[in-house]
CSV table of C-alpha atoms and ligand atoms in Angstrom, one decimal:
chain,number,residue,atom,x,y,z
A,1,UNK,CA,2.3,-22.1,-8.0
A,2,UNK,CA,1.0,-23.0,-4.5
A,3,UNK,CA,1.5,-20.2,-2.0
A,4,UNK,CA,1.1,-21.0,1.9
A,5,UNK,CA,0.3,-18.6,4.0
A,6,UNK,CA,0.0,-18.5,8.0
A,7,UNK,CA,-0.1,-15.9,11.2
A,8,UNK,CA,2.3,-16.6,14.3
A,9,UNK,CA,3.1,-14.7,17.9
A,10,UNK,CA,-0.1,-12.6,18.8
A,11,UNK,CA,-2.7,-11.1,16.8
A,12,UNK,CA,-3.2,-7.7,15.8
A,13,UNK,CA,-5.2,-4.9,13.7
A,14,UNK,CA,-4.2,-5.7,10.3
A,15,UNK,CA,-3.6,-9.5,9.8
A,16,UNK,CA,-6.7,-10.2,7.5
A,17,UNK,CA,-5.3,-7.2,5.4
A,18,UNK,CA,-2.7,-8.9,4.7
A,19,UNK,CA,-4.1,-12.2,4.1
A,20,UNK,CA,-6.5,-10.4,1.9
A,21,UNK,CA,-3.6,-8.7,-0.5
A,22,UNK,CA,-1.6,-11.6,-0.5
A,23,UNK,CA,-4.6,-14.2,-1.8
A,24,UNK,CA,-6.2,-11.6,-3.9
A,25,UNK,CA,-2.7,-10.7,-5.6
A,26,UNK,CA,-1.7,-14.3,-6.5
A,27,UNK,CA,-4.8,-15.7,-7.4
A,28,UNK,CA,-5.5,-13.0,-9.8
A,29,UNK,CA,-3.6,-14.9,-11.7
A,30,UNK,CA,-4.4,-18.4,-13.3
A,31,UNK,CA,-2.7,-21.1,-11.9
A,32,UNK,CA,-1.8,-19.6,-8.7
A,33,UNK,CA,-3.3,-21.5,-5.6
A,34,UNK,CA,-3.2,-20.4,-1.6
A,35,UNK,CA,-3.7,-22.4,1.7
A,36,UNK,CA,-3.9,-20.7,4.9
A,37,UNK,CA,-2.3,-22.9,7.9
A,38,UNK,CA,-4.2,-22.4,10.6
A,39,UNK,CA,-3.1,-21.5,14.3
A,40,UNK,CA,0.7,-20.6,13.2
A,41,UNK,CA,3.6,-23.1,12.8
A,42,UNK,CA,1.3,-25.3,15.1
A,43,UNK,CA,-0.9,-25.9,11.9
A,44,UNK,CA,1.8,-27.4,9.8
A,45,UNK,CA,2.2,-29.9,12.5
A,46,UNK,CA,-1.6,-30.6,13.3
A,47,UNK,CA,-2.3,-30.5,10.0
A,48,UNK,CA,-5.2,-27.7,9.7
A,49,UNK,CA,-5.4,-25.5,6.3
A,50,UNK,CA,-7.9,-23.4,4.9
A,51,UNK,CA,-7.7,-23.0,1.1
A,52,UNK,CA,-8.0,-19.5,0.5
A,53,UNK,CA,-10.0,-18.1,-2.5
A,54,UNK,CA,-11.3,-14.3,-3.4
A,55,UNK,CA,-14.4,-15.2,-1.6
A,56,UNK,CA,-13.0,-16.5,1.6
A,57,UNK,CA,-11.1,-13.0,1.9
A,58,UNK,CA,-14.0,-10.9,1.1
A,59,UNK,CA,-14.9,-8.7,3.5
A,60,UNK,CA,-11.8,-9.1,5.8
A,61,UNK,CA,-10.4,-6.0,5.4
A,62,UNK,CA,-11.4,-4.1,8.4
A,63,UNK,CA,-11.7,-7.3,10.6
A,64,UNK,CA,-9.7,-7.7,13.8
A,65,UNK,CA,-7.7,-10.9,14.2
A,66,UNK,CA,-6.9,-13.1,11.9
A,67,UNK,CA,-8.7,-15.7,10.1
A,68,UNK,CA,-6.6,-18.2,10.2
A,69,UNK,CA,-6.0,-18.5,14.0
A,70,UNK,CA,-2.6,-17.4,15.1
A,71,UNK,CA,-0.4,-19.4,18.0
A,72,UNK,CA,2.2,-17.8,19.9
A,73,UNK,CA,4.0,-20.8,21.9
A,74,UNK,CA,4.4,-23.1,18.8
A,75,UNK,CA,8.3,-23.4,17.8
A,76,UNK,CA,8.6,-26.3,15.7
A,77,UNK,CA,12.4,-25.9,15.7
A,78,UNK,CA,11.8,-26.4,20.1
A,79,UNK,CA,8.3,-28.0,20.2
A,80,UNK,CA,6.8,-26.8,23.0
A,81,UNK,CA,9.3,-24.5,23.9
A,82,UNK,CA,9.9,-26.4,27.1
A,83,UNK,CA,10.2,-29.8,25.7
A,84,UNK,CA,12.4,-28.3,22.9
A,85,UNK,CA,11.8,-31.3,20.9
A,86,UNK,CA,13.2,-30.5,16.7
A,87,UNK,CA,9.7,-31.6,14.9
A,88,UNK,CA,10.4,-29.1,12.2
A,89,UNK,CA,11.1,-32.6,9.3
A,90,UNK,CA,7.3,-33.3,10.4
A,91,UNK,CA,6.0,-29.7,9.2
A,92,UNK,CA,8.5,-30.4,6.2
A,93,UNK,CA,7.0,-33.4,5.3
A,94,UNK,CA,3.7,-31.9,5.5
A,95,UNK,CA,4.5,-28.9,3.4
A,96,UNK,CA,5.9,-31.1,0.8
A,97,UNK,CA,2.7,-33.4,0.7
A,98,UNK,CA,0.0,-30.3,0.6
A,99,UNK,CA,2.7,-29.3,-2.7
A,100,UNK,CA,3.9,-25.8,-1.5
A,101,UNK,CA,6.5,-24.2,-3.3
A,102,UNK,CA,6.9,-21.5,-1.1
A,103,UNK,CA,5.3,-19.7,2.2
A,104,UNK,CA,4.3,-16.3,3.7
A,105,UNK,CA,4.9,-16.0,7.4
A,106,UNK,CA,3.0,-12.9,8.5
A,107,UNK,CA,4.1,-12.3,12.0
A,108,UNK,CA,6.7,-10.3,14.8
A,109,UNK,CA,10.5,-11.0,15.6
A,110,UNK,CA,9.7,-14.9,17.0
A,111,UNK,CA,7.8,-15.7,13.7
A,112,UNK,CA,10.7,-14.2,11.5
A,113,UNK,CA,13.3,-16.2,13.5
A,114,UNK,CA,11.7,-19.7,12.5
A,115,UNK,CA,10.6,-18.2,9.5
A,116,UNK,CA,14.2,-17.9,8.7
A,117,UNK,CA,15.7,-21.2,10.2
A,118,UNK,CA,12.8,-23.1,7.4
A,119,UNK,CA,14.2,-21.0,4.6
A,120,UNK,CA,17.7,-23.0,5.9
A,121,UNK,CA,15.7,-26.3,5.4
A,122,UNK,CA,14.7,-25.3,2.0
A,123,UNK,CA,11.4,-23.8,2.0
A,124,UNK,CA,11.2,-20.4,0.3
A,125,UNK,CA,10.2,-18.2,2.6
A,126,UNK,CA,8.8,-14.1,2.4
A,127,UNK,CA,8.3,-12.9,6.0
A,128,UNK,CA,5.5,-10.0,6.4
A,129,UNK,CA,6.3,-7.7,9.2
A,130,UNK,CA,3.6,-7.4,12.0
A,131,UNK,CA,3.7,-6.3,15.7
A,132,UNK,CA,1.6,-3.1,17.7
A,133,UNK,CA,5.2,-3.1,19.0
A,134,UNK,CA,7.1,-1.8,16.1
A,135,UNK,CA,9.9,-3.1,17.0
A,136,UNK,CA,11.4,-5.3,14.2
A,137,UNK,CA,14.5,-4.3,12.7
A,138,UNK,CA,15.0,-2.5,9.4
A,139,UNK,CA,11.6,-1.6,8.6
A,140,UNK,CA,9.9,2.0,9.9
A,141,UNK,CA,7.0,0.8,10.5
A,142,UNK,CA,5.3,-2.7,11.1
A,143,UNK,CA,1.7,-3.2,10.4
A,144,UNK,CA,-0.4,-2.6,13.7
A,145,UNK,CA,1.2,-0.4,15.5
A,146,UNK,CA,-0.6,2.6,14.4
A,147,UNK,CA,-4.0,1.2,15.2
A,148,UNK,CA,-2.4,0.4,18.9
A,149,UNK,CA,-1.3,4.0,19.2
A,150,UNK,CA,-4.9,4.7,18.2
A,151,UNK,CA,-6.2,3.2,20.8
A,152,UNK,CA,-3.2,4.7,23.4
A,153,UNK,CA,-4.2,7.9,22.4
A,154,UNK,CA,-8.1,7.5,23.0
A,155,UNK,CA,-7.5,6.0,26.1
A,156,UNK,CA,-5.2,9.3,27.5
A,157,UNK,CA,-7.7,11.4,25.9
A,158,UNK,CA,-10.7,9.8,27.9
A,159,UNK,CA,-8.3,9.3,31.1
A,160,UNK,CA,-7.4,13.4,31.0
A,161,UNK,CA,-11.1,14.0,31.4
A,162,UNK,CA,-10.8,12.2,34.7
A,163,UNK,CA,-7.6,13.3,35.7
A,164,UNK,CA,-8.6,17.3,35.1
A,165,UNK,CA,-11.7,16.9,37.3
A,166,UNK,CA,-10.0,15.4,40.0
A,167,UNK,CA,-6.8,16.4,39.9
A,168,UNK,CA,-5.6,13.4,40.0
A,169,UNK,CA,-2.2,11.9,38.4
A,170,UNK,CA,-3.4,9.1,35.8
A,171,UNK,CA,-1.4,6.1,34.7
A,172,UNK,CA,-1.4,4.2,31.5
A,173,UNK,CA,0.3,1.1,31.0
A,174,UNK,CA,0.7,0.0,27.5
A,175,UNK,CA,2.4,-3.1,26.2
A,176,UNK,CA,5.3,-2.8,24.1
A,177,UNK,CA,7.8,-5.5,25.9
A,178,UNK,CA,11.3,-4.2,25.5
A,179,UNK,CA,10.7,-1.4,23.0
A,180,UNK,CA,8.7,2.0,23.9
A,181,UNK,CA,7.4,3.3,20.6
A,182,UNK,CA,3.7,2.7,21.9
A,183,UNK,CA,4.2,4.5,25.0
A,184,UNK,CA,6.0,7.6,23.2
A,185,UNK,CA,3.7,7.6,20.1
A,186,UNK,CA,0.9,6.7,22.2
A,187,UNK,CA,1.7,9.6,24.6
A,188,UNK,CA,2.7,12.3,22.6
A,189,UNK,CA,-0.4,12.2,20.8
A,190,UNK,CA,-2.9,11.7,23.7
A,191,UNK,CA,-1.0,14.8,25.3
A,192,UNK,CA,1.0,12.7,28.4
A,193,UNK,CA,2.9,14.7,30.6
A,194,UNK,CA,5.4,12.0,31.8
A,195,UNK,CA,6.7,9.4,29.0
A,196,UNK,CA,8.6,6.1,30.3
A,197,UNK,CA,10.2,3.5,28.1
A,198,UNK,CA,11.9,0.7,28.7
A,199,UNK,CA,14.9,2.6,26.8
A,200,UNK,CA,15.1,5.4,29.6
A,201,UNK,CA,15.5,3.7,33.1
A,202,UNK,CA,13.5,6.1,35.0
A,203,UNK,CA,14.0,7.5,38.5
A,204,UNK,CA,10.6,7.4,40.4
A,205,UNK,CA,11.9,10.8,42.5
A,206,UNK,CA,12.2,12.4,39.1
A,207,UNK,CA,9.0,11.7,38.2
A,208,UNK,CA,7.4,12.2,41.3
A,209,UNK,CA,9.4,16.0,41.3
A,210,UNK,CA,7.6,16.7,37.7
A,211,UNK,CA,4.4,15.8,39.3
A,212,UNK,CA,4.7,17.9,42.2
A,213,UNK,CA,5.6,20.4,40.0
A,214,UNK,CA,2.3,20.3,38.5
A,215,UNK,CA,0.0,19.9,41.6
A,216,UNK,CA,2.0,23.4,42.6
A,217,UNK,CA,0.6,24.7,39.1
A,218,UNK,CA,-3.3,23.1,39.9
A,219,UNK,CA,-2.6,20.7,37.0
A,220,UNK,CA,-3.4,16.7,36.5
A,221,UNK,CA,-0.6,14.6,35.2
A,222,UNK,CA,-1.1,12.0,32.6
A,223,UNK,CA,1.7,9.3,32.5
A,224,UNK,CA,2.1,6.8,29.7
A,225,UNK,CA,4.2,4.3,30.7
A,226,UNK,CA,5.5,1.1,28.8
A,227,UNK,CA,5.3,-2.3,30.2
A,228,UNK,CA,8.6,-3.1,30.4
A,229,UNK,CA,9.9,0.3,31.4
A,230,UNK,CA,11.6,0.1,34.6
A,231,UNK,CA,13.4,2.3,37.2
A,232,UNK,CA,16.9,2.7,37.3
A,233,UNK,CA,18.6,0.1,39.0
A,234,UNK,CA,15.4,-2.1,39.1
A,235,UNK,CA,14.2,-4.5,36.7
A,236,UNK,CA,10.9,-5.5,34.5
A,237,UNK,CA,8.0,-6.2,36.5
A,238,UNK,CA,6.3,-9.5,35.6
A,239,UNK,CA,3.0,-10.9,35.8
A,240,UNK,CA,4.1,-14.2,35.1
A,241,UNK,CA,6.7,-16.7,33.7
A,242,UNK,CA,5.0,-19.0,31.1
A,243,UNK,CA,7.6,-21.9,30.6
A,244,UNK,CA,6.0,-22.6,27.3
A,245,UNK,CA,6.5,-19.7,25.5
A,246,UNK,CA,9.8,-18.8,23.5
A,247,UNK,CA,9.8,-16.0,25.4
A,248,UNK,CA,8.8,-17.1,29.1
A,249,UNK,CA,8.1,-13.5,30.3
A,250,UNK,CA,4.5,-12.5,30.8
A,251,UNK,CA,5.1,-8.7,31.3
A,252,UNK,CA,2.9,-6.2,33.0
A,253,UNK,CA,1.9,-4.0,36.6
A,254,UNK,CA,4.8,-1.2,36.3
A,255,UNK,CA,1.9,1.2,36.3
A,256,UNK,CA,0.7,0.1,39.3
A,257,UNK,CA,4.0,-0.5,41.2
A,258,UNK,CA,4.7,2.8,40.3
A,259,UNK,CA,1.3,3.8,41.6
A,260,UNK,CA,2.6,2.8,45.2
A,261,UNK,CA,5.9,4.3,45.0
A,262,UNK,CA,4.3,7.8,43.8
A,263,UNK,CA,1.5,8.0,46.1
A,264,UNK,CA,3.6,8.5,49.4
A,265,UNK,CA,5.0,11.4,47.5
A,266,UNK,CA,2.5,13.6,46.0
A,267,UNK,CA,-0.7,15.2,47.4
A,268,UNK,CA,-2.8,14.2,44.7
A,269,UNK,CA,-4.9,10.6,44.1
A,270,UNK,CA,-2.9,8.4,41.8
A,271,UNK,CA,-4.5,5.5,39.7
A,272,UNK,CA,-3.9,3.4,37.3
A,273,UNK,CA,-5.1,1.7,34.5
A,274,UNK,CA,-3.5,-1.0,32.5
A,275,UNK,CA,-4.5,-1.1,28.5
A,276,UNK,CA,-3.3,-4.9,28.2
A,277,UNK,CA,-4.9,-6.4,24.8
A,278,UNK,CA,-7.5,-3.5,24.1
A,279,UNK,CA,-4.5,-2.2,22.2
A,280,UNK,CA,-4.0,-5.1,19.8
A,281,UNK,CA,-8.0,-5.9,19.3
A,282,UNK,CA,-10.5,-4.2,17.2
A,283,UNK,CA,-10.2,-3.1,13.4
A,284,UNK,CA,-7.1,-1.8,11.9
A,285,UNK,CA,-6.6,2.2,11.2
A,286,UNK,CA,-6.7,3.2,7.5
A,287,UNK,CA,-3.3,3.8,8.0
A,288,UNK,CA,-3.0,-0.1,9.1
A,289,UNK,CA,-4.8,-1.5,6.2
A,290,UNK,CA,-2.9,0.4,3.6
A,291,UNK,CA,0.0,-0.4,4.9
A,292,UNK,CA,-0.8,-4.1,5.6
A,293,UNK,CA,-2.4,-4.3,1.7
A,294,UNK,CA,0.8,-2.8,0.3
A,295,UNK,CA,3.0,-5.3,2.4
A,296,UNK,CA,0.3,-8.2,1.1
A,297,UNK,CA,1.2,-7.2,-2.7
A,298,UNK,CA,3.9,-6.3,-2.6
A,299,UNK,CA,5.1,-10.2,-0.6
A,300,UNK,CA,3.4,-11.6,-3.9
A,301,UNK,CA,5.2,-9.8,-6.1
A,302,UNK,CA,8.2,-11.3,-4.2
A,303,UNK,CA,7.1,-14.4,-4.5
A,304,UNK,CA,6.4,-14.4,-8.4
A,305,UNK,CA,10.0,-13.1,-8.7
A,306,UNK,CA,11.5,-15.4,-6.8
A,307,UNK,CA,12.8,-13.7,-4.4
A,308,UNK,CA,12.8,-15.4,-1.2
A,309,UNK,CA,14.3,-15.9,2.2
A,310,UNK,CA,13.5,-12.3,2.5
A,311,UNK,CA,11.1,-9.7,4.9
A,312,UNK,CA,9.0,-7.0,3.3
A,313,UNK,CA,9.9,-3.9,4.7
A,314,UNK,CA,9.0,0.1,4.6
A,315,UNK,CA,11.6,2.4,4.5
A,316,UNK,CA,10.8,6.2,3.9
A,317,UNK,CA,7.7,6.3,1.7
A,318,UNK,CA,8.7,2.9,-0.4
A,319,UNK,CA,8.0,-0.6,0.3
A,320,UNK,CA,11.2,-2.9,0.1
A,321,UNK,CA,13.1,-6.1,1.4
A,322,UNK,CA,15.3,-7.1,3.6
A,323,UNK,CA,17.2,-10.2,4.1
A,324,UNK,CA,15.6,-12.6,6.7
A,325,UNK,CA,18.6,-13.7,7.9
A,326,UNK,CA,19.2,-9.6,8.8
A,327,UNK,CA,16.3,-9.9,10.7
A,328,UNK,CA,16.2,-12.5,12.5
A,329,UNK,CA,16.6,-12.9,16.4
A,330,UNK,CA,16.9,-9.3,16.9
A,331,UNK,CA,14.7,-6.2,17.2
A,332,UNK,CA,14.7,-2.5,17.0
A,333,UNK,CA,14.1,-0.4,20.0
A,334,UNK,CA,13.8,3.1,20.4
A,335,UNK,CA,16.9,5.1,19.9
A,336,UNK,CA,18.0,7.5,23.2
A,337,UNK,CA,18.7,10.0,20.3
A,338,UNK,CA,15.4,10.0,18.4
A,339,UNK,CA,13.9,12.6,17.9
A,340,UNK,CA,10.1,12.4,19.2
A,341,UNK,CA,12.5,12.1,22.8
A,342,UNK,CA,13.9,15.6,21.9
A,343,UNK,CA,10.4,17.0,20.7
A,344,UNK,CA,8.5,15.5,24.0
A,345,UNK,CA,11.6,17.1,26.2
A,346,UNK,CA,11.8,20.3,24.1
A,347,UNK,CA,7.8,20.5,25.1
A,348,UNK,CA,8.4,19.6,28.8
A,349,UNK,CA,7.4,16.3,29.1
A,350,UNK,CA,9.3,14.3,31.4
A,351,UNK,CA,10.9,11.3,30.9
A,352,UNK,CA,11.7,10.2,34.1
A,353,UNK,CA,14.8,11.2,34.3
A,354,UNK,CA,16.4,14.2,35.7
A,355,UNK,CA,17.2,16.5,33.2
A,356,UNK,CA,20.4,17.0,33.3
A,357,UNK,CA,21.5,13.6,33.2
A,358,UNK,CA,19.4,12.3,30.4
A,359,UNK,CA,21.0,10.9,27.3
A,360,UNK,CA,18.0,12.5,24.8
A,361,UNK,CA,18.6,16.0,26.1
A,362,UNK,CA,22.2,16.2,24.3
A,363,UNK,CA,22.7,13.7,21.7
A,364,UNK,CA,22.0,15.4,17.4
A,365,UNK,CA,18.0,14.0,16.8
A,366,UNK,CA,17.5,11.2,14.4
A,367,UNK,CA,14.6,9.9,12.9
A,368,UNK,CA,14.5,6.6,13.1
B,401,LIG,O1,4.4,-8.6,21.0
B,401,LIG,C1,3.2,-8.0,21.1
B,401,LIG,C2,2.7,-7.9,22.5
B,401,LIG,O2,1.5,-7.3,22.3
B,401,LIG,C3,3.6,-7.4,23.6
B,401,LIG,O3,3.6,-6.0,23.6
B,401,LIG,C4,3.0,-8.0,24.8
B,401,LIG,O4,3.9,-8.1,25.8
B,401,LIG,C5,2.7,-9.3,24.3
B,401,LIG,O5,2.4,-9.2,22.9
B,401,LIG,C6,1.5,-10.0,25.1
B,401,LIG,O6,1.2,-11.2,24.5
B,401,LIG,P1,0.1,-12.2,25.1
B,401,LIG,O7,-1.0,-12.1,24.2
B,401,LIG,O8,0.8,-13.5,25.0
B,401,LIG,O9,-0.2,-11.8,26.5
């Protein structure tokens, strides 16, 4: 057997973990050979592969990254995404002439997606399930995201120090595009007293209230906010539109328009400071590289069985599969029901909204 493997959208704590699993897993037994692609999809068409062996993985566990280079604008379905040329027959080709029989494609809901449409051109196909976001459909958890709520967490720890000496009201942006799990996760575990995902359109006077609230009481405020939360009526704020990307929206600077809007209305200093990539860099959790090893194995032992066209997947405690084609083109984002919204409101963090009118403070919890 000869097993690709490759990394596509952007990196993130856990990649080489998986790498790691998947190459040590297959090659344990004879017969069994593995190529990295470099650089995503993008490899398969400029024609750069690493053969992987137990010694190339060694020692890549707790590494950052991903060894094999990852792209996040390379569609070969819509090559470049702007030119949206079909050059998937030339990665084809290419497969077929480096002798794969089948491929892992480690990566988030744009990886999955053309992961899926090569499974339709005949390449078998298991799809590894990474993003900080956590926001791929049917699986609990995606490798990364803990380490990225690590790092929220730190960063409200280290910003309450600041905030408590100065009184001041603190604001974290974290990424997270269109689902909030990092900025809830993030927050409730570095102790925020305002929460804002993109799920809960927030009202900025609601906020602003909660704050005053505190400043009456002598207390900070520590706001986690995601980056594509926005107020209600408004929409995402952008940094930039890339016209090469699949998706053209380069998202970020709701903390500091909300800054502005907050300032005129409270007594206290407000800043700002904007996580950006610190979130996805730097070495996976131990949760993360468990989870990305059993994901690694447990895509080889797919592979061996034959059962392709499928995305690994953790639901509960157990480490499954979903259909591909489930999985595809959509994503999961956080439910107005779940219940860390209930616990953070039952505890009196705001979420931006006044209380009466928000959707978490009546619907039954659920968990996921
Ligand atoms: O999808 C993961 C993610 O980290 C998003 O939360 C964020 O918007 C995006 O990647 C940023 O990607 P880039 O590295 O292209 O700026």
């Amino acid at each position: 057997m000869h097993i690709g493997i490759l990394t596509g959208g952007g990196d993130c704590p856990g990649l080489n973990a998986v790498i790691r699993a998947v190459t040590l897993a297959l090659t344990s037994e004879p017969g069994t050979r593995v190529t990295g692609i470099r650089r995503g999809f993008l490899g398969l068409l400029t024609r750069e592969v690493l053969p992987l062996e137990r010694e190339t993985v060694a020692g890549i566990l707790a590494e950052g990254g991903t060894i094999l280079g990852t792209h996040n604008c390379c569609d070969p379905f819509h090559y470049f995404a702007a030119a949206g040329a079909d050059v998937s027959g030339l990665a084809m080709a290419y497969v077929a002439e480096l002798g794969l029989d089948a491929m892992v494609a480690i990566g988030g809901d744009g990886t999955m997606a053309i992961a899926h449409r090569f499974a339709g051109l005949g390449l078998p196909v298991v799809g590894v399930p990474k993003t900080i976001d956590n926001d791929l459909p049917l699986t609990d958890r995606t490798f990364g995201f803990d380490s990225a709520v690590a790092v929220v967490c730190e960063a409200l720890d280290r910003l309450g120090t600041t905030a408590r000496s100065h009184s001041r009201v603190m604001i974290a942006e974290t990424m997270g595009r269109y689902a909030g799990w990092i900025a809830l996760e993030g927050g409730m575990a570095g102790g925020a007293d305002v929460i804002l995902v993109p799920e809960l359109p927030f009202s900025v006077e609601a906020v602003a209230a909660h704050c005053r609230q505190r400043e009456q009481r002598g207390l900070a405020t520590l706001i986690a906010i995601a980056e594509g939360a926005h107020a209600q009526g408004g929409a995402v704020t952008l940094q930039a539109t890339l016209a090469d990307r699949p998706d053209p929206l380069l998202l970020g600077g709701v903390g500091h328009w909300l800054q502005q809007q907050l300032q005129p209305l409270l007594a206290s200093e407000v800043r700002t400071t904007l996580l950006g990539h610190v979130q996805r860099g730097g070495s996976p959790t131990a949760y993360d590289r468990v989870l990305a090893t059993r994901f690694g194995w447990h895509a080889a032992q797919l592979l061996r069985a034959g059962q392709t066209g499928r995305m690994v997947a953790l639901q509960g405690d157990v480490c499954t599969s979903v259909p591909l084609s489930e999985v595809a083109g959509r994503n999961r984002t956080v439910p107005v029901e779940h219940v860390l919204l209930h616990a953070a409101r039952g505890i009196g963090v705001s979420l931006g909204r006044a209380s009466a009118s928000s959707a978490a403070s009546s619907a039954p919890a659920r968990n996921r």
